[in-house]
XYZ file of C-alpha atoms in Angstrom:
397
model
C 65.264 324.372 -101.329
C 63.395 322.191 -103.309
C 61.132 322.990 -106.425
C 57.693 321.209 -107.188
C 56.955 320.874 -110.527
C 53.651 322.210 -111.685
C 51.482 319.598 -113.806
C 51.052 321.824 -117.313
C 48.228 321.122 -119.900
C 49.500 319.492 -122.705
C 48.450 316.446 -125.457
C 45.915 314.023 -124.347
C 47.130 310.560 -124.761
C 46.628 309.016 -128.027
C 43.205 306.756 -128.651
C 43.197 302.857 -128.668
C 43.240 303.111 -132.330
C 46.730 305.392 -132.785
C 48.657 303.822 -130.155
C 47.563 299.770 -132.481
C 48.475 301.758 -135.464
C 51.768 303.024 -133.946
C 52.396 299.118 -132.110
C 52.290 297.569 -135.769
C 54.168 300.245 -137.978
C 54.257 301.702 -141.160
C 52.907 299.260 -142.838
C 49.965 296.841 -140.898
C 48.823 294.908 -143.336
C 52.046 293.339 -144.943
C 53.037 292.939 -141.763
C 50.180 290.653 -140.777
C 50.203 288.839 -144.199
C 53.782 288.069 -142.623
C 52.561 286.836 -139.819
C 49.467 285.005 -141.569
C 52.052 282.674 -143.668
C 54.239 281.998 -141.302
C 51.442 280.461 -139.072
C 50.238 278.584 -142.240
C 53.707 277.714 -143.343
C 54.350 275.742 -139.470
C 50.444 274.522 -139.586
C 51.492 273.184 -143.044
C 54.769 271.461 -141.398
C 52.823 270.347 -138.503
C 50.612 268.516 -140.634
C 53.023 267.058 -142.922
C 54.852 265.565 -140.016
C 52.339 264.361 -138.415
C 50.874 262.732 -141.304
C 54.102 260.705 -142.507
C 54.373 259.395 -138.818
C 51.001 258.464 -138.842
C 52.175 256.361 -142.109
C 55.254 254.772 -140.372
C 52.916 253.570 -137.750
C 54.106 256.527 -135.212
C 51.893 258.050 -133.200
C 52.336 261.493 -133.010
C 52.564 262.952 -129.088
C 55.004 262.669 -126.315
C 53.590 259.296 -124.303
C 56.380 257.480 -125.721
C 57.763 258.915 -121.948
C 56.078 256.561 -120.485
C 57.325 253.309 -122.625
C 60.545 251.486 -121.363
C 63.436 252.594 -122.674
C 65.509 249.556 -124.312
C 68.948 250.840 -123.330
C 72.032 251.460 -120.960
C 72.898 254.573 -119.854
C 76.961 254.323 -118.868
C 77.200 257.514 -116.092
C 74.173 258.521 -114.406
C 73.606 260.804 -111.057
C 70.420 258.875 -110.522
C 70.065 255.075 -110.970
C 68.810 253.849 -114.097
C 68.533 250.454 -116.000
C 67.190 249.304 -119.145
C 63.556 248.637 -119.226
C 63.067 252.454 -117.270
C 61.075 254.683 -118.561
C 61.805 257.137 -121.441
C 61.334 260.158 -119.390
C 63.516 258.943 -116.502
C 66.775 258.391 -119.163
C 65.965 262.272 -120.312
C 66.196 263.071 -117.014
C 69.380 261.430 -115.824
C 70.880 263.003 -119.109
C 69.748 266.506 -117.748
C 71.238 265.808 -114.668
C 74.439 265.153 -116.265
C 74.567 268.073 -118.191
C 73.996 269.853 -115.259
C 76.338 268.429 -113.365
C 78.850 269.308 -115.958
C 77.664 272.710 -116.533
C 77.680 273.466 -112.981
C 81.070 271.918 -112.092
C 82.266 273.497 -115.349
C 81.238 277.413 -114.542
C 82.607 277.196 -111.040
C 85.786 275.894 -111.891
C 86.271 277.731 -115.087
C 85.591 280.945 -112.918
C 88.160 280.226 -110.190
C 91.124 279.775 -112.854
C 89.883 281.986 -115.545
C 90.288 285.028 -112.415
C 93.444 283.600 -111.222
C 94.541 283.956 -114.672
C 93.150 287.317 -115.269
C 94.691 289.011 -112.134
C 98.458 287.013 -113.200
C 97.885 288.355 -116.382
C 98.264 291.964 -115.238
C 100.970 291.142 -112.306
C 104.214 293.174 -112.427
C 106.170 289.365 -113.693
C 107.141 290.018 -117.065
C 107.512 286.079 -117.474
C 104.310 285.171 -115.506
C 102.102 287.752 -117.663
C 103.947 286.211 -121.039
C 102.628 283.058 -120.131
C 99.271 283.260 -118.820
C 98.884 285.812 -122.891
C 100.286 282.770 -124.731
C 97.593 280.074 -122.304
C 94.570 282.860 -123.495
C 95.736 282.869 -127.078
C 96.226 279.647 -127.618
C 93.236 278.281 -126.006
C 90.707 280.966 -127.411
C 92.090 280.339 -130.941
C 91.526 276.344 -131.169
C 88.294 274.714 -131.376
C 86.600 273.192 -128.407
C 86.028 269.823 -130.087
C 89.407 269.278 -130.921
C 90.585 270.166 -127.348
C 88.088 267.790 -125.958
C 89.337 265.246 -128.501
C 92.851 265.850 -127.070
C 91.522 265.671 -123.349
C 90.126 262.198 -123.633
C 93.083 260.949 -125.743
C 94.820 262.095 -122.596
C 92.186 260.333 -120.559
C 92.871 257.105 -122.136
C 96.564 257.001 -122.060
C 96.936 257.370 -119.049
C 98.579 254.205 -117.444
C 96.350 251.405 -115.480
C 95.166 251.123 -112.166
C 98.417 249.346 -110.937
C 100.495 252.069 -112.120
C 97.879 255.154 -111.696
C 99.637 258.315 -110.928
C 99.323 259.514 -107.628
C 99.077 262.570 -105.655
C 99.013 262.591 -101.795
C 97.511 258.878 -101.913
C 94.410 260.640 -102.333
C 94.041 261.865 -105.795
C 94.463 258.741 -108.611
C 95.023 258.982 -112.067
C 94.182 256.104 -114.471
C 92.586 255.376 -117.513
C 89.906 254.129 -115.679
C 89.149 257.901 -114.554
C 90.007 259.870 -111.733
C 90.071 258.963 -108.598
C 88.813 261.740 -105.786
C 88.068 261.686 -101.877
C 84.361 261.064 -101.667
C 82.018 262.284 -98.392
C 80.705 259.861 -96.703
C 77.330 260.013 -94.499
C 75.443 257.137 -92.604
C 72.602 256.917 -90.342
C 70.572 259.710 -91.361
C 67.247 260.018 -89.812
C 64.850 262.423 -90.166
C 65.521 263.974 -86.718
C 69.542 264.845 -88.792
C 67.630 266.110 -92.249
C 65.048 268.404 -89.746
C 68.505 269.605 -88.121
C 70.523 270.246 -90.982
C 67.751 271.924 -92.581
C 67.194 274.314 -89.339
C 71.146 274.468 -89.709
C 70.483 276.050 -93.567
C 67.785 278.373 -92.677
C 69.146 279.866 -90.321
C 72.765 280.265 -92.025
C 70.443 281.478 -94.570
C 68.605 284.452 -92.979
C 72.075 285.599 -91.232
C 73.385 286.022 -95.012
C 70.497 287.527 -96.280
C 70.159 289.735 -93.076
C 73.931 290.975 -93.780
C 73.576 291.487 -97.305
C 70.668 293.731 -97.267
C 72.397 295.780 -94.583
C 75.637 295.589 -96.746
C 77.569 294.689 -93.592
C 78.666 291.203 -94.464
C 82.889 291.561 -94.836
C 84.674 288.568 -96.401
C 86.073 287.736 -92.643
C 82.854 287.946 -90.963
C 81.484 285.496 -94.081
C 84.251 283.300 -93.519
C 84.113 283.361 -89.898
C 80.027 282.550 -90.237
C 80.786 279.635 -92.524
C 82.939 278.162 -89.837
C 80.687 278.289 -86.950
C 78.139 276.526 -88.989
C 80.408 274.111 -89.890
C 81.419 273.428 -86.013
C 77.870 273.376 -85.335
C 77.356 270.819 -88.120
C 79.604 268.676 -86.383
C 78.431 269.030 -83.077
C 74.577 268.309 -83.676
C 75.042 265.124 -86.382
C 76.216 262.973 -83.560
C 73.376 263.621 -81.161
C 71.067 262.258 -83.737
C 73.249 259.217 -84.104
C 74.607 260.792 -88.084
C 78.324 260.705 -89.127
C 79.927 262.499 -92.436
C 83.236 261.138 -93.133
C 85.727 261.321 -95.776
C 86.570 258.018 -97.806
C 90.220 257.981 -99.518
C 90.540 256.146 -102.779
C 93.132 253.083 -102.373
C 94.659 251.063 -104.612
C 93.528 247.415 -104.124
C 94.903 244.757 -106.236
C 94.614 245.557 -109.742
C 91.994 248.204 -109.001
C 91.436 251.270 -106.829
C 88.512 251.435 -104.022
C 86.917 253.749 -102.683
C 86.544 257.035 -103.105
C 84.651 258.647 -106.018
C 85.320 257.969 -109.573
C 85.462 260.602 -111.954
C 84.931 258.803 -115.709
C 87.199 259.523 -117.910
C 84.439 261.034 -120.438
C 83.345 263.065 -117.756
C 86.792 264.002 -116.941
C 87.820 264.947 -120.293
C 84.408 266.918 -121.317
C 85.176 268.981 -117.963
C 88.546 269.843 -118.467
C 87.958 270.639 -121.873
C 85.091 273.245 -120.141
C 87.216 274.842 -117.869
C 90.095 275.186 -119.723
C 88.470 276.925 -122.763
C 86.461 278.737 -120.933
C 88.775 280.281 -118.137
C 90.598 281.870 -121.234
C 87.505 283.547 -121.702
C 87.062 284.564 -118.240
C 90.457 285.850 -117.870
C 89.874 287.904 -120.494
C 86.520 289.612 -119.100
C 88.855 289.888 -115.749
C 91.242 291.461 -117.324
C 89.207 294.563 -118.782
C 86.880 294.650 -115.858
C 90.193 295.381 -114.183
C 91.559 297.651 -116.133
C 88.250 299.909 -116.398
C 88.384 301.162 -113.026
C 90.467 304.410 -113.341
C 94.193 304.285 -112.133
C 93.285 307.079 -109.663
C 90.829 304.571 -107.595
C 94.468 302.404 -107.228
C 96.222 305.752 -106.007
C 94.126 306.981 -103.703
C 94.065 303.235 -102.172
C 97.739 303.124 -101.561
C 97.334 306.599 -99.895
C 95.388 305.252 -97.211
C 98.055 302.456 -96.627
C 96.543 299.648 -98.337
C 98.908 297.091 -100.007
C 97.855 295.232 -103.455
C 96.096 292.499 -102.220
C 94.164 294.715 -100.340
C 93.659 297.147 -103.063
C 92.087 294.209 -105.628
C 90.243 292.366 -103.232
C 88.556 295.538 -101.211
C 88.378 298.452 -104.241
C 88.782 297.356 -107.692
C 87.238 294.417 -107.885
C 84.019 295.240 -106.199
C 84.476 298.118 -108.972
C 85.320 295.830 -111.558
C 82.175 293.126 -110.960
C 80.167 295.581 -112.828
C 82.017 295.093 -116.142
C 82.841 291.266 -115.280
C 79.201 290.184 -114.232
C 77.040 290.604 -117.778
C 80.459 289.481 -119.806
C 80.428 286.488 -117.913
C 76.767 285.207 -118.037
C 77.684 284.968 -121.689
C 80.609 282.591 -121.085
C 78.143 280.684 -118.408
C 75.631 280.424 -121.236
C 78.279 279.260 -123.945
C 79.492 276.908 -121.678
C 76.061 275.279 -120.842
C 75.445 274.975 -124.474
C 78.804 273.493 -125.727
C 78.490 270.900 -122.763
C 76.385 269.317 -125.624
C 79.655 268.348 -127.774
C 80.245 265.810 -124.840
C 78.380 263.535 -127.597
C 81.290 263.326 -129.592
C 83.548 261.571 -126.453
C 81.076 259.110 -125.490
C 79.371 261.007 -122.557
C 75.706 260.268 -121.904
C 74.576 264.348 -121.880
C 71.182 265.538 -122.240
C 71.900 265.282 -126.543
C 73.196 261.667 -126.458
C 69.939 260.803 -124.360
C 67.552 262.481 -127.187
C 69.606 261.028 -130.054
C 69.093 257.619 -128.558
C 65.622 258.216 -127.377
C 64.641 259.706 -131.135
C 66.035 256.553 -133.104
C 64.453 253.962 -130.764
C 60.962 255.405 -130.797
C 61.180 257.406 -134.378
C 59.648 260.554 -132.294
C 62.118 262.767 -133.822
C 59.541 266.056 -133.819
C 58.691 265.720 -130.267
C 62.563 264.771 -128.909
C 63.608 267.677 -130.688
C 61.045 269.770 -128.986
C 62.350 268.507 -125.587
C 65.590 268.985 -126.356
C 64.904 272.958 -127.613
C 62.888 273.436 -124.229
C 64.658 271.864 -121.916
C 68.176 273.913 -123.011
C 66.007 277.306 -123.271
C 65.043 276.851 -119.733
C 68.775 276.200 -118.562
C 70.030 278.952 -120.083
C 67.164 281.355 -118.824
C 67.603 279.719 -115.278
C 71.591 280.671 -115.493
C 70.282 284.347 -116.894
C 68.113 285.165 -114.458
C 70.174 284.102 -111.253
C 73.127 286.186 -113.263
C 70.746 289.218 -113.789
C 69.592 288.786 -109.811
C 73.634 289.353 -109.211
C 74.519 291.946 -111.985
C 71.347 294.425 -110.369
C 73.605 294.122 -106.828
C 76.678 295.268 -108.107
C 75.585 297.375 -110.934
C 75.956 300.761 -110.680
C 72.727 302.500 -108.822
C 71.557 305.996 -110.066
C 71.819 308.833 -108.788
C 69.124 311.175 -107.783
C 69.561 314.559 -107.523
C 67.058 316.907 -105.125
């Protein structure tokens, strides 16, 4: 039996007038004084700046972007060459530190869990081990570690002598050598398939998630039948993927993809330091959920694999999640010390770009917006997850 509530006269809503008073305080006009010399204080800065650049011959703005760029860039995901423009070296250092970040979180994640879940294993010597990893890596700074990583990078022996692993990983201190993917003969018949291919993959996920009926093994199993597909359709449009090994040729290596040994280093450094972290935040998300939830699991016959993977975990995400958007953040904004190893990030670009052209105001100013809108990218897709997992409220009736 359910009770309406019955709408009761009370206090009319507060004028226009009370609700400004109430919105600026105690005390409105100090506070807008406040407000009135800080505008005049960054007006007064403005004009200061702008004024001693006009003096140097510098004219204040940002279409030095469009002005060749006198410079090299060592490592880039897109091509670039000296005589570019300005705004097309910013943006193949962006998509370096993206690449980094992005390679960074996902790895850091896998081993900073693996590390979390040994940590709390029943192996008395497996447990001491992974505590000593977490203290000793949270404790030093990142900049030394990364110093260490591409000392390690560069003393590593020559191509001739790289070490090897399968004859398909190489290690030399000319980088690291990887497997790269291969594709040829793409028309736009194969992108118009593969991009039917995604959609559709798409809408069975999204379809299964808002039904909440999508198991690890049916996710899995849906992966695999795209991937068949894949395979089946490229060759009717006359596409191939393959996979190229790295081999050692003469007194170099071919083929493959070749991971720099700045890159390397800088992402090694991001992982490790920052799976500590993550193992961590694993670690107490685990141990949150109540013992009870691991007895009553084992009562209905579930071993531990089982127990992790299908009730704590899901349990534990809600702790995990917000702890680790931090670590995601921290990571994209450390990425930045990959200045100090010789890395061409997103920092060494604007360093460069402000002592070529002098427009140290405005480079700055890129530099501050284009890292704000990174990090509130990699907030917002973490905040889309967190409201999935997080806990939903109860109503009562």
């Amino acid at each position: 039996m359910s009770v309406e509530a019955k709408h009761q006269p009370g206090l009319t809503r507060p004028g226009i007038v009370r609700r400004t008073a109430a919105w600026w305080g105690a005390w409105p006009v100090a506070q807008m004084l406040v407000v009135a010399a800080v505008i005049a204080l960054v007006y007064l800065l403005g004009a200061n700046a702008s004024a001693t650049m006009q003096r140097l011959g510098i004219t204040p703005g940002f279409g030095f972007l469009s002005h060749s760029a006198n410079f090299e860039i060592g490592e880039s995901v897109i091509a670039f060459k000296a005589g570019d423009p300005y705004v097309r070296a910013i943006l193949a250092g962006l998509l370096n530190t993206v690449k980094v970040a992005a390679f960074g979180c996902v790895l850091a994640t896998i081993l900073g869990v693996a590390l979390g879940i040994a940590g709390l294993s029943g192996n008395v010597l497996l447990a001491t081990l992974v505590r000593w990893y977490v203290e000793i890596v949270r404790n030093t700074p990142l900049l030394l570690q990364l110093f260490f990583w591409i000392a390690l990078a560069k003393a590593l022996p020559p191509p001739r002598q790289a070490l090897s692993a399968l004859d398909a990983l190489f290690l030399s201190n000319r980088g690291v050598y990887v497997p790269a993917i291969m594709a040829e003969n793409f028309t736009p018949q194969t992108f118009w398939l593969l991009g039917l291919i995604a959609v559709s993959y798409g809408l069975f996920l999204f379809a299964a998630c808002r039904r909440s009926r999508l198991g690890m093994r049916r996710g899995l199993l849906a992966t695999l039948v795209l991937l068949i597909a894949t395979g089946f359709a490229l060759p009717a449009t006359g596409a191939s993927i393959g996979l190229e090994l790295p081999v050692l040729s003469g007194f170099n290596i071919r083929g493959g993809h070749n991971l720099t040994p700045e890159f390397a280093a800088l992402l090694a450094g991001l992982t490790v330091k920052f799976s500590a972290a993550i193992a961590e935040i694993v670690r107490a998300g685990i141990q949150s959920v109540d013992r009870g939830q691991w007895e009553a699991a084992r009562v209905l016959g579930l071993h531990n694999g089982q127990i992790m993977r299908l009730v704590v975990l899901p349990q534990a995400l809600r702790v995990i999640t917000p702890l680790t958007t931090s670590s995601y953040l921290d990571l994209t904004k450390d990425s930045s010390l990959a200045v100090a190893i010789g890395y061409p990030d997103l920092v060494s670009i604007i360093n460069t770009t402000a002592n070529t052209t002098g427009q140290s105001f405005e480079a700055l100013a890129i530099l501050i917006g284009v890292y704000l809108a990174l990090n509130l990218s990699v907030s917002f897709l973490m905040n889309v997850y967190n409201r999935r997992v997080a806990l939903k409220g109860v109503h009562v009736r």
